[in-house]
Tab-separated table of C-alpha atoms in Angstrom:
chain	number	residue	atom	x	y	z
A	1	MET	CA	0.193	0.110	0.142
A	2	LYS	CA	1.148	3.892	-0.704
A	3	LYS	CA	0.711	6.677	1.708
A	4	SER	CA	-1.129	9.718	0.481
A	5	ALA	CA	0.733	12.218	-0.832
A	6	PRO	CA	1.086	14.999	1.702
A	7	ILE	CA	-0.837	18.363	1.025
A	8	LEU	CA	0.425	21.667	1.980
A	9	VAL	CA	-1.890	22.724	4.462
A	10	ALA	CA	-2.151	21.719	8.400
A	11	VAL	CA	-3.452	18.947	9.641
A	12	LEU	CA	-7.271	19.335	10.371
A	13	ILE	CA	-7.778	17.419	13.423
A	14	VAL	CA	-11.886	17.036	13.576
A	15	ALA	CA	-13.084	16.170	16.909
A	16	VAL	CA	-16.578	15.320	15.771
A	17	THR	CA	-19.194	14.387	18.528
A	18	VAL	CA	-20.972	11.132	18.679
A	19	LEU	CA	-24.253	12.822	18.480
A	20	SER	CA	-23.539	14.747	15.875
A	21	MET	CA	-22.149	11.491	13.859
A	22	LEU	CA	-25.742	9.752	14.466
A	23	ILE	CA	-27.462	12.696	11.501
A	24	LEU	CA	-24.669	11.877	9.330
A	25	GLY	CA	-26.386	8.939	7.306
A	26	GLY	CA	-28.919	11.358	4.988
A	27	GLY	CA	-32.328	11.231	4.974
A	28	GLY	CA	-33.087	7.818	7.273
A	29	ALA	CA	-31.036	9.831	10.191
A	30	ALA	CA	-34.246	12.540	10.160
A	31	ASN	CA	-36.531	9.361	11.456
A	32	ALA	CA	-34.128	8.148	13.825
A	33	ASN	CA	-35.624	7.308	17.242
A	34	THR	CA	-34.423	10.557	19.294
A	35	ALA	CA	-35.261	8.798	22.343
A	36	THR	CA	-32.740	6.007	22.404
A	37	CYS	CA	-30.292	7.904	20.321
A	38	THR	CA	-29.590	11.336	20.532
A	39	THR	CA	-30.593	11.925	24.549
A	40	ALA	CA	-28.748	10.893	27.605
A	41	LEU	CA	-29.710	7.321	28.897
A	42	ALA	CA	-31.809	6.996	32.257
A	43	PRO	CA	-30.559	5.428	34.989
A	44	VAL	CA	-32.950	2.516	35.626
A	45	GLY	CA	-32.385	1.007	39.306
A	46	ASN	CA	-29.138	-0.242	40.214
A	47	GLY	CA	-28.441	-1.768	37.242
A	48	ALA	CA	-26.697	-4.827	39.216
A	49	GLN	CA	-27.182	-7.880	36.710
A	50	GLY	CA	-30.096	-5.918	34.915
A	51	ALA	CA	-32.106	-3.142	34.544
A	52	GLY	CA	-33.595	-2.679	37.871
A	53	ALA	CA	-36.931	-1.378	37.814
A	54	ALA	CA	-38.124	1.305	35.625
A	55	ALA	CA	-37.914	4.682	36.859
A	56	PRO	CA	-40.081	8.195	37.011
A	57	ALA	CA	-40.257	9.756	34.073
A	58	ALA	CA	-38.975	13.122	35.016
A	59	GLY	CA	-35.976	13.935	36.572
A	60	TRP	CA	-33.746	11.802	34.997
A	61	GLU	CA	-29.816	12.655	34.967
A	62	PRO	CA	-27.170	11.353	32.064
A	63	PRO	CA	-25.170	8.503	33.567
A	64	ALA	CA	-21.463	8.745	34.285
A	65	ALA	CA	-19.707	7.013	31.735
A	66	GLN	CA	-16.622	7.078	30.997
A	67	ASP	CA	-16.046	10.449	29.125
A	68	GLY	CA	-19.245	11.795	31.380
A	69	ALA	CA	-21.563	11.154	28.519
A	70	ALA	CA	-22.913	8.161	26.947
A	71	VAL	CA	-21.889	7.703	23.262
A	72	VAL	CA	-23.185	6.004	20.000
A	73	VAL	CA	-20.258	3.985	17.888
A	74	PRO	CA	-22.001	4.862	14.700
A	75	ILE	CA	-21.418	2.271	11.700
A	76	SER	CA	-23.159	1.550	8.410
A	77	PRO	CA	-22.332	-2.119	7.185
A	78	GLN	CA	-22.169	-2.580	3.350
A	79	GLY	CA	-22.451	-6.092	2.033
A	80	PRO	CA	-21.495	-9.477	3.960
A	81	GLN	CA	-20.003	-8.618	6.915
A	82	GLN	CA	-16.970	-10.963	8.571
A	83	ASN	CA	-17.333	-11.738	12.997
A	84	PRO	CA	-14.383	-13.875	13.492
A	85	HIS	CA	-13.266	-14.855	16.912
A	86	TRP	CA	-10.858	-12.276	18.112
A	87	SER	CA	-7.707	-13.380	20.414
A	88	GLU	CA	-6.660	-11.277	23.926
A	89	HIS	CA	-3.849	-9.671	21.783
A	90	GLN	CA	-5.580	-9.150	18.615
A	91	VAL	CA	-8.093	-6.898	20.804
A	92	ARG	CA	-5.645	-5.360	22.439
A	93	ASN	CA	-4.252	-4.116	19.630
A	94	ALA	CA	-7.662	-2.923	18.570
A	95	SER	CA	-7.629	-1.043	21.810
A	96	THR	CA	-4.878	0.684	21.461
A	97	ILE	CA	-6.015	2.002	17.864
A	98	THR	CA	-9.063	3.186	19.533
A	99	ASN	CA	-7.473	4.451	22.197
A	100	VAL	CA	-5.115	6.402	20.144
A	101	ALA	CA	-8.117	8.224	18.657
A	102	ARG	CA	-9.287	9.189	21.931
A	103	THR	CA	-6.205	10.596	22.746
A	104	ARG	CA	-6.395	12.910	19.621
A	105	GLY	CA	-9.988	13.923	20.091
A	106	LEU	CA	-11.305	12.093	17.127
A	107	SER	CA	-14.710	10.828	16.899
A	108	PRO	CA	-15.436	6.880	17.217
A	109	ARG	CA	-15.988	6.429	13.871
A	110	ALA	CA	-12.320	7.064	13.269
A	111	ALA	CA	-11.712	4.633	15.102
A	112	VAL	CA	-14.029	2.187	13.655
A	113	ILE	CA	-12.348	3.180	10.097
A	114	ALA	CA	-8.651	2.434	11.671
A	115	VAL	CA	-10.038	-0.816	13.278
A	116	ALA	CA	-11.457	-2.173	10.196
A	117	THR	CA	-8.194	-1.240	8.030
A	118	ALA	CA	-6.302	-2.884	10.482
A	119	MET	CA	-8.599	-6.290	10.481
A	120	GLN	CA	-8.291	-6.515	6.576
A	121	GLU	CA	-4.617	-5.122	6.325
A	122	SER	CA	-2.761	-7.766	9.108
A	123	THR	CA	-5.863	-9.732	11.120
A	124	LEU	CA	-5.056	-6.992	14.117
A	125	GLU	CA	-1.502	-8.841	14.137
A	126	ASN	CA	1.384	-6.389	14.685
A	127	LEU	CA	3.342	-8.017	11.610
A	128	ASP	CA	7.351	-8.210	10.999
A	129	HIS	CA	6.592	-8.885	7.341
A	130	GLY	CA	4.293	-7.904	4.669
A	131	ASP	CA	3.934	-7.487	0.916
A	132	ARG	CA	7.608	-5.747	0.082
A	133	ASP	CA	8.586	-3.892	2.895
A	134	SER	CA	5.146	-3.465	4.586
A	135	LEU	CA	4.694	-3.839	8.025
A	136	GLY	CA	2.854	-3.702	11.357
A	137	LEU	CA	-1.006	-3.603	11.909
A	138	PHE	CA	-1.886	-1.063	8.958
A	139	GLN	CA	1.063	-2.846	6.688
A	140	GLN	CA	2.746	0.529	6.094
A	141	ARG	CA	5.805	0.882	4.198
A	142	PRO	CA	9.153	2.642	5.562
A	143	SER	CA	9.567	2.957	1.175
A	144	GLN	CA	6.402	5.015	0.633
A	145	GLY	CA	7.447	7.226	3.941
A	146	TRP	CA	5.680	5.807	6.792
A	147	GLY	CA	8.155	5.861	8.934
A	148	THR	CA	11.208	3.316	9.910
A	149	ALA	CA	10.545	-0.283	10.630
A	150	ALA	CA	11.085	0.348	14.068
A	151	GLN	CA	8.011	3.222	14.111
A	152	ILE	CA	5.777	1.102	11.866
A	153	THR	CA	6.150	-1.972	14.488
A	154	ASP	CA	5.000	0.492	17.230
A	155	PRO	CA	1.373	-0.062	17.424
A	156	VAL	CA	0.626	3.817	18.878
A	157	TYR	CA	3.233	5.415	16.037
A	158	ALA	CA	1.397	3.670	13.177
A	159	SER	CA	-2.067	4.636	14.623
A	160	ASN	CA	-0.751	8.254	15.024
A	161	GLU	CA	0.268	7.446	11.046
A	162	PHE	CA	-2.894	6.178	10.231
A	163	TYR	CA	-5.149	9.089	11.668
A	164	ASP	CA	-2.648	11.607	10.126
A	165	SER	CA	-3.498	10.264	6.476
A	166	LEU	CA	-7.095	9.854	7.451
A	167	VAL	CA	-8.083	13.527	8.816
A	168	ARG	CA	-6.635	14.463	5.117
A	169	SER	CA	-9.265	12.622	3.360
A	170	LYS	CA	-12.022	14.647	2.443
A	171	ASP	CA	-15.258	13.659	3.830
A	172	TRP	CA	-13.695	11.051	5.524
A	173	GLN	CA	-16.566	11.145	8.365
A	174	THR	CA	-19.501	10.570	5.883
A	175	LEU	CA	-17.857	8.278	3.192
A	176	PRO	CA	-18.469	4.907	3.109
A	177	LEU	CA	-15.616	3.055	5.237
A	178	THR	CA	-14.117	1.223	2.434
A	179	GLN	CA	-13.983	4.190	0.602
A	180	VAL	CA	-11.868	6.137	3.458
A	181	ALA	CA	-9.903	3.366	4.028
A	182	GLN	CA	-8.784	2.950	0.666
A	183	SER	CA	-8.161	6.380	0.314
A	184	VAL	CA	-5.315	5.949	3.165
A	185	GLN	CA	-4.298	2.785	2.237
A	186	ARG	CA	-4.287	2.712	-1.999
A	187	SER	CA	-4.738	-1.271	-1.752
A	188	GLY	CA	-5.008	-3.266	-4.346
A	189	ILE	CA	-8.112	-4.403	-3.307
A	190	PRO	CA	-10.152	-1.543	-2.393
A	191	ASP	CA	-13.429	-3.093	-1.636
A	192	ALA	CA	-11.953	-5.346	0.833
A	193	TYR	CA	-12.053	-3.256	4.129
A	194	ALA	CA	-16.066	-3.313	3.776
A	195	LYS	CA	-16.415	-6.384	5.247
A	196	TRP	CA	-14.862	-5.675	8.740
A	197	GLU	CA	-17.160	-2.977	9.875
A	198	GLN	CA	-19.613	-4.308	12.005
A	199	SER	CA	-16.778	-6.221	13.782
A	200	ALA	CA	-15.015	-3.269	14.300
A	201	GLY	CA	-17.824	-1.268	15.716
A	202	GLY	CA	-18.418	-4.003	18.083
A	203	LEU	CA	-14.529	-3.457	19.417
A	204	VAL	CA	-14.444	-0.192	19.235
A	205	SER	CA	-17.429	0.417	21.487
A	206	THR	CA	-16.078	-2.266	23.896
A	207	THR	CA	-13.064	0.159	24.374
A	208	TRP	CA	-14.402	3.370	23.916
A	209	GLY	CA	-16.381	2.998	27.631
A	210	THR	CA	-19.179	0.849	29.157
A	211	ALA	CA	-21.737	3.595	28.205
A	212	ALA	CA	-20.974	3.215	24.431
A	213	VAL	CA	-23.260	1.304	22.216
A	214	THR	CA	-22.948	0.480	18.486
A	215	SER	CA	-25.413	1.576	16.240
A	216	VAL	CA	-26.122	2.125	12.619
A	217	PHE	CA	-26.229	5.856	11.391
A	218	ALA	CA	-29.620	6.112	10.964
A	219	GLY	CA	-30.639	5.537	14.782
A	220	CYS	CA	-31.219	2.504	17.141
A	221	ASP	CA	-34.409	1.555	16.207
A	222	PRO	CA	-36.093	1.122	12.866
A	223	ALA	CA	-37.950	4.361	11.378
A	224	PRO	CA	-41.498	5.043	12.769
A	225	GLY	CA	-43.709	3.872	9.951
A	226	ALA	CA	-41.448	1.268	8.486
A	227	GLY	CA	-44.094	-1.509	9.030
A	228	PRO	CA	-43.817	-4.703	10.075
A	229	ARG	CA	-40.602	-6.654	9.152
A	230	THR	CA	-39.964	-10.560	8.235
A	231	ASP	CA	-37.478	-12.256	11.183
A	232	PRO	CA	-34.267	-14.219	9.650
A	233	SER	CA	-34.643	-17.976	10.472
A	234	PRO	CA	-32.580	-18.901	12.956
A	235	ASP	CA	-29.096	-20.588	12.477
A	236	PHE	CA	-27.223	-21.147	15.473
A	237	THR	CA	-24.434	-23.024	16.229
A	238	ALA	CA	-24.172	-22.655	19.777
A	239	GLN	CA	-24.679	-25.841	22.061
A	240	ASN	CA	-26.549	-25.725	24.853
A	241	PRO	CA	-28.701	-27.958	26.786
A	242	ARG	CA	-31.811	-26.419	25.107
A	243	THR	CA	-33.027	-25.978	21.385
A	244	THR	CA	-34.289	-22.468	20.092
A	245	ALA	CA	-37.639	-23.175	20.745
A	246	GLN	CA	-37.429	-24.951	24.064
A	247	ALA	CA	-35.537	-21.617	25.243
A	248	ILE	CA	-38.833	-19.396	23.850
A	249	ALA	CA	-40.981	-21.797	25.330
A	250	ALA	CA	-39.515	-21.498	29.267
A	251	ALA	CA	-39.249	-18.171	28.589
A	252	ARG	CA	-43.053	-17.949	27.732
A	253	ALA	CA	-44.335	-20.437	30.589
A	254	ALA	CA	-41.971	-18.382	33.180
A	255	ALA	CA	-44.012	-15.067	32.450
A	256	ALA	CA	-47.237	-16.926	32.416
A	257	SER	CA	-46.371	-18.281	35.902
A	258	GLY	CA	-45.667	-14.869	37.458
A	259	ARG	CA	-42.157	-15.855	37.848
A	260	SER	CA	-40.978	-13.192	40.108
A	261	ASP	CA	-37.074	-14.161	41.220
A	262	PHE	CA	-35.086	-12.626	39.087
A	263	HIS	CA	-34.675	-9.013	39.682
A	264	ASN	CA	-31.398	-7.839	38.269
A	265	HIS	CA	-30.416	-11.197	37.203
A	266	CYS	CA	-31.563	-10.245	33.155
A	267	ASP	CA	-28.023	-12.376	32.043
A	268	ASN	CA	-29.157	-15.694	34.111
A	269	PHE	CA	-32.541	-15.329	33.090
A	270	VAL	CA	-31.731	-15.943	29.521
A	271	ALA	CA	-28.902	-18.119	30.527
A	272	GLN	CA	-31.766	-20.418	32.201
A	273	ALA	CA	-34.032	-20.105	29.155
A	274	TYR	CA	-31.399	-22.182	27.467
A	275	GLY	CA	-30.799	-24.746	29.983
A	276	TRP	CA	-28.261	-23.414	32.137
A	277	GLY	CA	-27.899	-22.587	35.864
A	278	SER	CA	-25.561	-19.920	35.470
A	279	SER	CA	-24.663	-17.707	32.268
A	280	GLY	CA	-20.847	-17.871	33.182
A	281	SER	CA	-20.133	-13.750	32.784
A	282	GLU	CA	-20.450	-11.310	35.701
A	283	SER	CA	-23.060	-9.348	34.174
A	284	ALA	CA	-24.752	-8.679	30.493
A	285	THR	CA	-22.098	-6.116	29.842
A	286	VAL	CA	-19.577	-8.245	30.171
A	287	HIS	CA	-21.242	-11.342	28.280
A	288	TRP	CA	-21.870	-9.022	25.545
A	289	GLN	CA	-18.233	-7.834	24.992
A	290	ARG	CA	-16.775	-11.882	25.362
A	291	LEU	CA	-19.473	-12.282	22.199
A	292	VAL	CA	-18.290	-9.396	20.578
A	293	ALA	CA	-14.561	-10.449	20.669
A	294	ASN	CA	-15.884	-14.625	20.020
A	295	GLY	CA	-17.378	-13.234	16.759
A	296	ASP	CA	-21.050	-14.222	17.897
A	297	ALA	CA	-22.055	-10.647	18.343
A	298	ARG	CA	-23.943	-9.033	15.467
A	299	PRO	CA	-23.433	-5.115	16.905
A	300	GLY	CA	-25.700	-2.364	15.474
A	301	ASP	CA	-27.970	-5.051	13.664
A	302	ASN	CA	-31.980	-4.710	14.287
A	303	SER	CA	-33.304	-7.850	12.533
A	304	PRO	CA	-32.545	-10.129	15.036
A	305	PRO	CA	-33.874	-13.933	14.433
A	306	PRO	CA	-36.224	-15.489	17.228
A	307	GLY	CA	-33.793	-17.080	20.095
A	308	ALA	CA	-31.322	-14.367	19.915
A	309	LEU	CA	-30.069	-12.444	22.797
A	310	LEU	CA	-30.506	-8.899	22.544
A	311	PHE	CA	-28.099	-6.372	24.672
A	312	TYR	CA	-28.944	-2.913	25.497
A	313	ASP	CA	-26.704	-0.423	27.514
A	314	SER	CA	-28.716	0.492	30.835
A	315	SER	CA	-26.630	3.359	31.839
A	316	SER	CA	-24.691	0.941	34.366
A	317	ILE	CA	-21.744	-0.888	33.907
A	318	TYR	CA	-23.829	-4.105	33.876
A	319	GLY	CA	-26.313	-3.553	30.977
A	320	HIS	CA	-29.377	-5.575	30.227
A	321	VAL	CA	-29.975	-8.441	28.104
A	322	VAL	CA	-33.576	-9.778	27.116
A	323	LEU	CA	-34.350	-12.704	24.964
A	324	TYR	CA	-35.986	-12.074	21.280
A	325	LEU	CA	-39.197	-14.423	20.819
A	326	GLY	CA	-39.717	-13.220	17.142
A	327	ALA	CA	-42.256	-11.217	15.557
A	328	ASP	CA	-40.645	-7.758	17.738
A	329	MET	CA	-41.457	-9.471	20.957
A	330	ILE	CA	-39.203	-10.174	23.699
A	331	ALA	CA	-38.597	-11.611	27.051
A	332	SER	CA	-37.065	-9.854	29.587
A	333	THR	CA	-36.635	-9.251	33.679
A	334	ASP	CA	-37.786	-6.515	35.490
A	335	ILE	CA	-40.003	-5.138	32.788
A	336	ASN	CA	-43.113	-5.571	34.526
A	337	GLY	CA	-41.861	-5.204	38.196
A	338	TYR	CA	-38.699	-6.183	40.183
A	339	GLY	CA	-37.939	-9.520	39.436
A	340	THR	CA	-40.852	-10.272	36.987
A	341	ILE	CA	-40.723	-12.198	33.752
A	342	GLY	CA	-42.611	-10.349	31.301
A	343	ILE	CA	-43.254	-10.037	27.450
A	344	ARG	CA	-43.402	-6.926	25.601
A	345	PRO	CA	-43.165	-5.458	22.202
A	346	ARG	CA	-38.840	-4.903	22.145
A	347	SER	CA	-39.759	-1.172	21.335
A	348	ASP	CA	-40.630	-0.888	24.997
A	349	VAL	CA	-37.120	-1.477	26.438
A	350	THR	CA	-35.689	1.735	23.737
A	351	ASN	CA	-39.101	3.851	23.357
A	352	GLY	CA	-40.634	3.145	26.785
A	353	ILE	CA	-40.153	4.195	30.006
A	354	TRP	CA	-36.230	2.615	29.949
A	355	HIS	CA	-34.857	4.526	27.143
A	356	MET	CA	-32.033	2.292	26.774
A	357	ARG	CA	-29.613	2.375	24.088
A	358	TYR	CA	-29.653	-1.067	22.023
A	359	ARG	CA	-25.985	-2.648	21.547
A	360	GLY	CA	-27.028	-5.322	18.844
A	361	TRP	CA	-27.990	-9.273	18.917
A	362	ALA	CA	-26.145	-12.165	19.742
A	363	ALA	CA	-26.448	-15.794	19.434
A	364	PRO	CA	-27.108	-17.499	22.106
A	365	THR	CA	-23.936	-18.584	23.150
A	366	PHE	CA	-22.430	-18.819	27.024
A	367	PRO	CA	-19.125	-18.282	27.508
A	368	SER	CA	-18.251	-20.770	30.798
A	369	ALA	CA	-21.807	-21.286	31.334
A	370	GLY	CA	-22.840	-23.954	34.054
A	371	GLY	CA	-25.394	-25.938	36.325
A	372	THR	CA	-29.008	-26.790	35.251
A	373	SER	CA	-31.680	-24.531	35.310
A	374	THR	CA	-35.107	-24.272	37.314
A	375	LEU	CA	-37.318	-22.943	34.290
A	376	PRO	CA	-39.392	-25.946	33.628
A	377	VAL	CA	-39.881	-26.188	29.547
A	378	PRO	CA	-43.610	-27.152	28.891
A	379	GLY	CA	-44.371	-30.583	27.733
A	380	GLY	CA	-44.585	-31.147	24.199
A	381	THR	CA	-41.810	-28.606	23.562
A	382	MET	CA	-39.561	-29.730	20.756
């Protein structure tokens, strides 16, 4: 790859706020759900292991996020997406790239472009080899003026070099990711970067802070008046004690029975629906981050199949997770009162009194899960 030719003006480092990024998607953004995408989150309950009880609609305060405000990491995936498993050191390299963007005052969108680029160029490995003299996370070349071999294989230096070139790229904030990445990298396969955007968005959001949520440009929820959608067919490879149909049946039965012993234990509830005694994760947020790294999450994707786990930012470090039943209905803890399992339209989580931001959906995978569920499956459920 070649470095972009320098231009004879001072580098303009564009410090774009996340909320302004939400309106960059064009006309569709005008119909975005303003309650969940452009306003502060509502603190709901104490957040421990779930969402807690609904709070009064008046007097809500912004959450105490890592930067003092909730943020949305905007993505706009194009074409089929790759969501591979990322090792601990690959996630660490993505975190370095992301934190350099934060240090420079750049927006999360810049970090998404950079991380996706490194996914394509090096699979987030700090390589000591490459095509001709290409090296490092971004496969930058000493012969093209990116720096010495030692500099290029320093992830912080390499990230700064990438961002120096990025901010010189016209309209980088609004153009498709693959087009912006190509303007920096000058790759022989210019469309190759597109397939990494969703995965990059997930890794950036887990680094940016506990109140960072990956969302599509046009907003967190379908536009009003969009009409009903068709659920995709479940195609999960996760190995659980119960099938998707059994998990959904168990959740429905728990709601019908008035089961009310899951206060602040949303992650445990969805695990028990799938037959486990415990989820294996400390909280819904930890569970989400593990699934992002494992390639089992679909950040910002608003088309979950029945049986998927839907994750939300609850304004606390713990987050919230619900079980998607299909036809835009969910089973959730606490939504009908402390600990109570309720079945409601999924828009109640984002548009209702909770006002949570949607992270995305994930396959029903439970790393380190164990034990046996206390939620019975109705007889005859296959």
